[in-house]
PDB file of C-alpha atoms in Angstrom:
ATOM      1  CA  ASP F 581     -19.623 -31.370 -55.862  1.00 96.00           C
ATOM      2  CA  ILE F 582     -20.989 -34.593 -53.811  1.00 98.00           C
ATOM      3  CA  VAL F 583     -23.512 -34.022 -51.220  1.00 98.00           C
ATOM      4  CA  MET F 584     -23.513 -36.671 -48.327  1.00 98.00           C
ATOM      5  CA  THR F 585     -26.916 -37.111 -46.377  1.00 98.00           C
ATOM      6  CA  GLN F 586     -27.215 -39.030 -43.204  1.00 98.00           C
ATOM      7  CA  SER F 587     -30.222 -40.369 -41.302  1.00 96.00           C
ATOM      8  CA  PRO F 588     -31.497 -40.225 -38.641  1.00 97.00           C
ATOM      9  CA  ASP F 589     -30.018 -36.768 -37.645  1.00 98.00           C
ATOM     10  CA  SER F 590     -30.207 -38.310 -33.989  1.00 98.00           C
ATOM     11  CA  LEU F 591     -31.090 -41.605 -32.631  1.00 96.00           C
ATOM     12  CA  ALA F 592     -31.599 -43.115 -28.976  1.00 98.00           C
ATOM     13  CA  VAL F 593     -30.815 -46.827 -28.616  1.00 98.00           C
ATOM     14  CA  SER F 594     -31.068 -48.834 -25.836  1.00 98.00           C
ATOM     15  CA  LEU F 595     -27.849 -50.331 -24.124  1.00 98.00           C
ATOM     16  CA  GLY F 596     -27.213 -53.582 -25.887  1.00 98.00           C
ATOM     17  CA  GLU F 597     -29.335 -53.132 -28.666  1.00 98.00           C
ATOM     18  CA  ARG F 598     -28.868 -52.214 -32.402  1.00 98.00           C
ATOM     19  CA  ALA F 599     -27.904 -49.051 -33.872  1.00 98.00           C
ATOM     20  CA  THR F 600     -27.836 -48.085 -37.362  1.00 98.00           C
ATOM     21  CA  ILE F 601     -26.965 -45.226 -39.267  1.00 98.00           C
ATOM     22  CA  TYR F 602     -27.515 -44.528 -43.328  1.00 98.00           C
ATOM     23  CA  CYS F 603     -25.484 -42.607 -45.433  1.00 98.00           C
ATOM     24  CA  LYS F 604     -26.264 -41.542 -49.083  1.00 98.00           C
ATOM     25  CA  SER F 605     -24.227 -39.512 -51.692  1.00 98.00           C
ATOM     26  CA  SER F 606     -25.554 -37.661 -54.331  1.00 98.00           C
ATOM     27  CA  GLN F 607     -23.668 -39.393 -56.902  1.00 98.00           C
ATOM     28  CA  THR F 608     -21.585 -42.924 -56.864  1.00 98.00           C
ATOM     29  CA  VAL F 609     -18.554 -42.982 -54.955  1.00 98.00           C
ATOM     30  CA  LEU F 610     -17.379 -46.492 -56.515  1.00 98.00           C
ATOM     31  CA  TYR F 611     -14.566 -46.306 -58.307  1.00 97.00           C
ATOM     32  CA  SER F 612     -15.323 -48.978 -61.316  1.00 95.00           C
ATOM     33  CA  SER F 613     -11.610 -49.452 -62.225  1.00 96.00           C
ATOM     34  CA  ASN F 614     -10.682 -50.842 -58.802  1.00 96.00           C
ATOM     35  CA  ASN F 615     -14.193 -51.801 -57.380  1.00 97.00           C
ATOM     36  CA  LYS F 616     -13.820 -49.498 -54.439  1.00 98.00           C
ATOM     37  CA  ASN F 617     -15.965 -47.067 -52.683  1.00 98.00           C
ATOM     38  CA  TYR F 618     -14.084 -43.793 -51.466  1.00 98.00           C
ATOM     39  CA  LEU F 619     -16.367 -43.741 -48.129  1.00 98.00           C
ATOM     40  CA  ALA F 620     -14.943 -43.448 -44.451  1.00 98.00           C
ATOM     41  CA  TRP F 621     -17.198 -43.294 -41.342  1.00 98.00           C
ATOM     42  CA  TYR F 622     -15.810 -41.553 -37.960  1.00 98.00           C
ATOM     43  CA  GLN F 623     -16.832 -41.076 -34.235  1.00 98.00           C
ATOM     44  CA  GLN F 624     -16.642 -37.701 -32.668  1.00 98.00           C
ATOM     45  CA  LYS F 625     -16.944 -37.711 -28.986  1.00 98.00           C
ATOM     46  CA  PRO F 626     -17.261 -33.995 -27.215  1.00 96.00           C
ATOM     47  CA  GLY F 627     -14.106 -32.086 -26.969  1.00 96.00           C
ATOM     48  CA  GLN F 628     -12.086 -34.729 -29.307  1.00 98.00           C
ATOM     49  CA  PRO F 629     -11.103 -34.647 -32.596  1.00 98.00           C
ATOM     50  CA  PRO F 630     -12.920 -37.333 -34.878  1.00 98.00           C
ATOM     51  CA  LYS F 631     -11.802 -40.967 -34.847  1.00 98.00           C
ATOM     52  CA  LEU F 632     -11.668 -43.052 -37.898  1.00 98.00           C
ATOM     53  CA  LEU F 633     -13.750 -46.187 -37.805  1.00 98.00           C
ATOM     54  CA  PHE F 634     -13.764 -47.500 -41.365  1.00 98.00           C
ATOM     55  CA  TYR F 635     -12.420 -46.823 -44.843  1.00 98.00           C
ATOM     56  CA  TRP F 636     -13.245 -48.351 -48.414  1.00 98.00           C
ATOM     57  CA  ALA F 637     -16.604 -48.288 -46.615  1.00 98.00           C
ATOM     58  CA  SER F 638     -16.157 -51.504 -44.622  1.00 98.00           C
ATOM     59  CA  ILE F 639     -12.548 -51.719 -44.010  1.00 98.00           C
ATOM     60  CA  ARG F 640     -12.263 -51.582 -39.786  1.00 98.00           C
ATOM     61  CA  GLU F 641      -9.538 -49.488 -38.543  1.00 98.00           C
ATOM     62  CA  SER F 642      -7.208 -51.054 -36.241  1.00 97.00           C
ATOM     63  CA  GLY F 643      -8.342 -51.123 -32.546  1.00 97.00           C
ATOM     64  CA  VAL F 644     -12.099 -50.531 -33.666  1.00 98.00           C
ATOM     65  CA  PRO F 645     -14.361 -52.733 -31.761  1.00 98.00           C
ATOM     66  CA  ASP F 646     -15.837 -55.704 -34.002  1.00 97.00           C
ATOM     67  CA  ARG F 647     -19.324 -54.647 -32.782  1.00 98.00           C
ATOM     68  CA  PHE F 648     -19.124 -51.823 -35.327  1.00 98.00           C
ATOM     69  CA  SER F 649     -19.606 -52.650 -39.076  1.00 98.00           C
ATOM     70  CA  GLY F 650     -19.859 -50.774 -42.117  1.00 98.00           C
ATOM     71  CA  SER F 651     -21.596 -52.196 -45.578  1.00 98.00           C
ATOM     72  CA  GLY F 652     -22.984 -50.344 -48.826  1.00 98.00           C
ATOM     73  CA  SER F 653     -21.729 -49.724 -52.195  1.00 98.00           C
ATOM     74  CA  GLY F 654     -22.247 -46.945 -54.918  1.00 98.00           C
ATOM     75  CA  THR F 655     -24.549 -44.201 -53.129  1.00 98.00           C
ATOM     76  CA  ASP F 656     -26.005 -46.105 -49.977  1.00 98.00           C
ATOM     77  CA  PHE F 657     -23.993 -46.797 -46.996  1.00 98.00           C
ATOM     78  CA  THR F 658     -24.750 -48.109 -43.398  1.00 98.00           C
ATOM     79  CA  LEU F 659     -22.597 -48.126 -40.101  1.00 98.00           C
ATOM     80  CA  THR F 660     -24.181 -50.459 -37.675  1.00 98.00           C
ATOM     81  CA  ILE F 661     -23.233 -50.925 -33.929  1.00 98.00           C
ATOM     82  CA  SER F 662     -24.538 -54.642 -33.064  1.00 98.00           C
ATOM     83  CA  SER F 663     -24.719 -54.048 -29.333  1.00 98.00           C
ATOM     84  CA  LEU F 664     -24.699 -50.378 -27.626  1.00 98.00           C
ATOM     85  CA  GLN F 665     -22.357 -49.902 -25.183  1.00 98.00           C
ATOM     86  CA  PRO F 666     -22.120 -46.226 -23.120  1.00 98.00           C
ATOM     87  CA  GLU F 667     -18.643 -45.297 -24.844  1.00 98.00           C
ATOM     88  CA  ASP F 668     -20.319 -45.797 -28.177  1.00 98.00           C
ATOM     89  CA  VAL F 669     -22.507 -42.217 -27.434  1.00 98.00           C
ATOM     90  CA  ALA F 670     -20.881 -39.890 -29.924  1.00 98.00           C
ATOM     91  CA  VAL F 671     -21.436 -38.134 -33.168  1.00 98.00           C
ATOM     92  CA  TYR F 672     -21.018 -40.264 -36.297  1.00 98.00           C
ATOM     93  CA  TYR F 673     -19.923 -38.773 -39.853  1.00 98.00           C
ATOM     94  CA  CYS F 674     -19.768 -40.439 -42.945  1.00 98.00           C
ATOM     95  CA  GLN F 675     -17.352 -38.961 -45.429  1.00 98.00           C
ATOM     96  CA  GLN F 676     -16.616 -39.305 -49.390  1.00 98.00           C
ATOM     97  CA  TYR F 677     -13.095 -38.907 -50.642  1.00 98.00           C
ATOM     98  CA  TYR F 678     -13.839 -40.050 -54.099  1.00 98.00           C
ATOM     99  CA  ILE F 679     -13.523 -36.461 -55.476  1.00 97.00           C
ATOM    100  CA  THR F 680     -12.381 -32.928 -54.036  1.00 96.00           C
ATOM    101  CA  PRO F 681     -13.981 -31.141 -52.573  1.00 97.00           C
ATOM    102  CA  TYR F 682     -14.208 -33.932 -49.967  1.00 98.00           C
ATOM    103  CA  SER F 683     -17.489 -33.782 -48.155  1.00 98.00           C
ATOM    104  CA  PHE F 684     -18.933 -35.145 -44.945  1.00 98.00           C
ATOM    105  CA  GLY F 685     -22.314 -35.728 -43.919  1.00 98.00           C
ATOM    106  CA  GLN F 686     -24.414 -33.388 -41.646  1.00 98.00           C
ATOM    107  CA  GLY F 687     -23.550 -35.743 -38.527  1.00 98.00           C
ATOM    108  CA  THR F 688     -25.960 -38.689 -36.781  1.00 98.00           C
ATOM    109  CA  LYS F 689     -25.863 -37.975 -32.969  1.00 98.00           C
ATOM    110  CA  LEU F 690     -26.394 -41.480 -31.013  1.00 98.00           C
ATOM    111  CA  GLU F 691     -27.652 -41.456 -27.508  1.00 98.00           C
ATOM    112  CA  ILE F 692     -28.734 -43.909 -25.048  1.00 97.00           C
ATOM    113  CA  LYS F 693     -32.368 -44.304 -24.319  1.00 96.00           C
TER     114      LYS F 693
ATOM    115  CA  GLU Y 250       2.850 -44.023 -33.268  1.00 95.00           C
ATOM    116  CA  ALA Y 251       1.667 -41.499 -35.781  1.00 96.00           C
ATOM    117  CA  GLN Y 252       1.112 -38.097 -34.488  1.00 98.00           C
ATOM    118  CA  LEU Y 253       0.041 -34.575 -35.409  1.00 98.00           C
ATOM    119  CA  LEU Y 254       0.881 -31.620 -33.030  1.00 98.00           C
ATOM    120  CA  GLN Y 255      -1.132 -28.434 -33.933  1.00 98.00           C
ATOM    121  CA  SER Y 256      -0.314 -24.793 -33.212  1.00 92.00           C
ATOM    122  CA  GLY Y 257      -1.210 -21.229 -33.893  1.00 90.00           C
ATOM    123  CA  GLY Y 258      -5.031 -20.820 -32.932  1.00 87.00           C
ATOM    124  CA  GLY Y 259      -6.151 -17.365 -31.800  1.00 94.00           C
ATOM    125  CA  LYS Y 260      -8.288 -14.502 -32.190  1.00 97.00           C
ATOM    126  CA  VAL Y 261      -8.485 -12.407 -35.439  1.00 97.00           C
ATOM    127  CA  GLN Y 262     -10.199  -9.136 -36.454  1.00 97.00           C
ATOM    128  CA  PRO Y 263     -12.180  -9.428 -39.606  1.00 97.00           C
ATOM    129  CA  GLY Y 264     -10.018  -8.972 -42.682  1.00 98.00           C
ATOM    130  CA  GLY Y 265      -7.097 -10.304 -41.039  1.00 97.00           C
ATOM    131  CA  SER Y 266      -4.631 -13.089 -41.758  1.00 97.00           C
ATOM    132  CA  HIS Y 267      -3.425 -15.950 -39.593  1.00 97.00           C
ATOM    133  CA  ARG Y 268      -1.121 -19.185 -40.018  1.00 98.00           C
ATOM    134  CA  LEU Y 269      -1.864 -22.402 -38.544  1.00 98.00           C
ATOM    135  CA  SER Y 270       0.799 -25.061 -38.299  1.00 98.00           C
ATOM    136  CA  CYS Y 271       0.699 -28.962 -37.958  1.00 98.00           C
ATOM    137  CA  ALA Y 272       4.019 -30.807 -37.069  1.00 98.00           C
ATOM    138  CA  ALA Y 273       3.938 -34.653 -38.032  1.00 98.00           C
ATOM    139  CA  SER Y 274       5.799 -37.408 -36.266  1.00 97.00           C
ATOM    140  CA  GLY Y 275       6.232 -41.149 -36.360  1.00 97.00           C
ATOM    141  CA  PHE Y 276       5.727 -41.325 -39.967  1.00 97.00           C
ATOM    142  CA  THR Y 277       7.025 -40.788 -43.266  1.00 97.00           C
ATOM    143  CA  PHE Y 278       5.581 -37.468 -44.038  1.00 97.00           C
ATOM    144  CA  ASN Y 279       6.246 -36.677 -47.342  1.00 96.00           C
ATOM    145  CA  THR Y 280       4.371 -40.052 -48.505  1.00 97.00           C
ATOM    146  CA  TYR Y 281       1.139 -38.864 -47.100  1.00 97.00           C
ATOM    147  CA  ALA Y 282      -1.394 -36.255 -48.408  1.00 98.00           C
ATOM    148  CA  MET Y 283      -2.499 -33.907 -45.808  1.00 98.00           C
ATOM    149  CA  ASN Y 284      -5.661 -31.831 -45.317  1.00 98.00           C
ATOM    150  CA  TRP Y 285      -7.153 -29.196 -43.205  1.00 98.00           C
ATOM    151  CA  VAL Y 286     -10.907 -30.048 -41.765  1.00 98.00           C
ATOM    152  CA  ARG Y 287     -12.774 -27.191 -39.799  1.00 98.00           C
ATOM    153  CA  GLN Y 288     -15.742 -27.348 -37.685  1.00 98.00           C
ATOM    154  CA  ALA Y 289     -17.721 -24.323 -36.421  1.00 98.00           C
ATOM    155  CA  PRO Y 290     -18.911 -24.472 -32.948  1.00 97.00           C
ATOM    156  CA  GLY Y 291     -22.020 -26.921 -32.972  1.00 96.00           C
ATOM    157  CA  LYS Y 292     -21.616 -27.689 -36.265  1.00 98.00           C
ATOM    158  CA  GLY Y 293     -20.538 -30.445 -38.435  1.00 98.00           C
ATOM    159  CA  LEU Y 294     -17.007 -31.021 -40.263  1.00 98.00           C
ATOM    160  CA  GLU Y 295     -16.067 -29.523 -43.258  1.00 98.00           C
ATOM    161  CA  TRP Y 296     -13.132 -30.036 -45.358  1.00 98.00           C
ATOM    162  CA  VAL Y 297     -10.980 -27.099 -46.101  1.00 98.00           C
ATOM    163  CA  SER Y 298      -7.859 -28.017 -48.165  1.00 98.00           C
ATOM    164  CA  GLY Y 299      -5.640 -30.743 -48.793  1.00 98.00           C
ATOM    165  CA  ILE Y 300      -1.999 -31.005 -50.214  1.00 98.00           C
ATOM    166  CA  GLY Y 301      -0.391 -33.966 -52.007  1.00 95.00           C
ATOM    167  CA  GLY Y 302       2.919 -35.666 -50.466  1.00 94.00           C
ATOM    168  CA  SER Y 303       5.180 -33.644 -52.804  1.00 92.00           C
ATOM    169  CA  GLY Y 304       3.391 -30.458 -52.255  1.00 91.00           C
ATOM    170  CA  TYR Y 305       2.863 -30.161 -56.109  1.00 90.00           C
ATOM    171  CA  SER Y 306      -1.009 -30.567 -55.751  1.00 94.00           C
ATOM    172  CA  ALA Y 307      -3.745 -28.617 -53.571  1.00 97.00           C
ATOM    173  CA  ASP Y 308      -7.127 -28.112 -53.720  1.00 97.00           C
ATOM    174  CA  TYR Y 309      -9.643 -26.011 -51.616  1.00 98.00           C
ATOM    175  CA  ALA Y 310     -13.076 -25.847 -50.547  1.00 98.00           C
ATOM    176  CA  ASP Y 311     -14.999 -23.188 -52.666  1.00 97.00           C
ATOM    177  CA  SER Y 312     -15.729 -21.305 -49.347  1.00 98.00           C
ATOM    178  CA  VAL Y 313     -11.899 -20.669 -48.795  1.00 98.00           C
ATOM    179  CA  LYS Y 314     -10.519 -20.595 -52.335  1.00 98.00           C
ATOM    180  CA  GLY Y 315      -8.557 -17.342 -53.052  1.00 97.00           C
ATOM    181  CA  ARG Y 316      -8.179 -16.722 -49.304  1.00 98.00           C
ATOM    182  CA  PHE Y 317      -6.526 -19.721 -47.734  1.00 98.00           C
ATOM    183  CA  THR Y 318      -3.459 -21.389 -49.262  1.00 98.00           C
ATOM    184  CA  ILE Y 319      -2.040 -24.843 -47.851  1.00 98.00           C
ATOM    185  CA  SER Y 320       1.554 -25.482 -48.172  1.00 98.00           C
ATOM    186  CA  ARG Y 321       4.030 -28.440 -46.297  1.00 98.00           C
ATOM    187  CA  ASP Y 322       7.780 -27.999 -45.563  1.00 97.00           C
ATOM    188  CA  ASN Y 323       8.647 -31.951 -45.690  1.00 97.00           C
ATOM    189  CA  SER Y 324      12.280 -30.988 -44.253  1.00 97.00           C
ATOM    190  CA  LYS Y 325      10.459 -30.214 -41.221  1.00 98.00           C
ATOM    191  CA  ASN Y 326       7.710 -32.555 -41.394  1.00 98.00           C
ATOM    192  CA  THR Y 327       4.760 -29.616 -41.002  1.00 98.00           C
ATOM    193  CA  VAL Y 328       2.109 -28.555 -42.886  1.00 98.00           C
ATOM    194  CA  TYR Y 329       0.714 -25.157 -42.984  1.00 98.00           C
ATOM    195  CA  LEU Y 330      -2.544 -23.392 -43.610  1.00 98.00           C
ATOM    196  CA  GLN Y 331      -2.220 -19.612 -44.336  1.00 98.00           C
ATOM    197  CA  MET Y 332      -5.417 -18.022 -44.004  1.00 98.00           C
ATOM    198  CA  ASN Y 333      -6.008 -14.227 -45.418  1.00 98.00           C
ATOM    199  CA  ASN Y 334      -9.234 -11.979 -45.682  1.00 98.00           C
ATOM    200  CA  LEU Y 335     -10.739 -13.753 -42.496  1.00 98.00           C
ATOM    201  CA  ARG Y 336     -14.364 -13.653 -41.985  1.00 98.00           C
ATOM    202  CA  ALA Y 337     -16.453 -14.265 -39.248  1.00 98.00           C
ATOM    203  CA  GLU Y 338     -17.737 -17.447 -40.815  1.00 98.00           C
ATOM    204  CA  ASP Y 339     -14.327 -18.908 -40.570  1.00 98.00           C
ATOM    205  CA  THR Y 340     -14.748 -19.458 -36.868  1.00 98.00           C
ATOM    206  CA  ALA Y 341     -14.045 -22.680 -36.298  1.00 98.00           C
ATOM    207  CA  MET Y 342     -11.705 -25.596 -34.845  1.00 98.00           C
ATOM    208  CA  TYR Y 343      -9.356 -26.545 -37.451  1.00 98.00           C
ATOM    209  CA  TYR Y 344      -7.952 -29.913 -37.631  1.00 98.00           C
ATOM    210  CA  CYS Y 345      -5.053 -31.192 -39.596  1.00 98.00           C
ATOM    211  CA  ALA Y 346      -5.537 -34.855 -40.990  1.00 98.00           C
ATOM    212  CA  ARG Y 347      -3.567 -37.160 -42.232  1.00 98.00           C
ATOM    213  CA  GLY Y 348      -4.280 -39.341 -45.690  1.00 96.00           C
ATOM    214  CA  ILE Y 349      -6.862 -39.494 -48.385  1.00 93.00           C
ATOM    215  CA  TRP Y 350      -9.006 -40.932 -45.416  1.00 96.00           C
ATOM    216  CA  PHE Y 351      -8.278 -39.049 -42.503  1.00 97.00           C
ATOM    217  CA  GLU Y 352      -6.904 -41.819 -40.356  1.00 97.00           C
ATOM    218  CA  THR Y 353      -4.858 -39.567 -38.025  1.00 98.00           C
ATOM    219  CA  TRP Y 354      -5.964 -36.321 -36.574  1.00 98.00           C
ATOM    220  CA  GLY Y 355      -4.357 -33.245 -34.825  1.00 98.00           C
ATOM    221  CA  GLN Y 356      -5.867 -32.268 -31.541  1.00 98.00           C
ATOM    222  CA  GLY Y 357      -7.341 -29.116 -33.074  1.00 98.00           C
ATOM    223  CA  THR Y 358      -6.777 -25.570 -32.735  1.00 97.00           C
ATOM    224  CA  PRO Y 359      -9.533 -22.791 -32.283  1.00 97.00           C
ATOM    225  CA  LEU Y 360      -9.350 -19.785 -34.421  1.00 98.00           C
ATOM    226  CA  THR Y 361     -12.342 -16.738 -33.650  1.00 98.00           C
ATOM    227  CA  VAL Y 362     -12.456 -14.171 -36.250  1.00 98.00           C
ATOM    228  CA  SER Y 363     -14.378 -11.162 -34.302  1.00 97.00           C
ATOM    229  CA  SER Y 364     -13.767  -7.409 -33.670  1.00 94.00           C
TER     230      SER Y 364
END
């Protein structure tokens, strides 16, 4: 099974500053035949279901602000928020859909400093 | 707009059974895989099960294999999760989710397994 590990577990960033969350998979999620990374990012606010932010590691879902970006390939991925806004306070999860059992990272709690 | 409306949450005794439902609207249901994801209180997300659009392929997390069964009725645009031999550790908020990356989520339905 693929294990997804996020870092840090929690992060406090000042408004307007950059926030960076890392995700590492225990084996590659890059499918060589199509050169796609089977990696998604989600945002979850308290009392709400998760919301998709990115798929294929870097394709932004419709309606997601462009201050959010996803990058990486193979086993190492990054979610970046370029200028933190109050509404970005949430828990963020990465997830691999390369192979079942699909797996999520443990989550990174993002707060305002 | 794609929507998933869940029903069926509740409280069940250990060893009991329960079925969750997730009704879809706003998209061509039989062209999408569907999944169940759960979240224990205060914990992270755990994929539970998934089923292909035709309903012929299904897969499960090891933690539920042999106890849970996913199914779908494409004539009713609904996916189900039949849960048997429930344990305390199955207590969680259960979400249905559309696609192989989970682009649409249900609102969640809570399940408590307790005597």
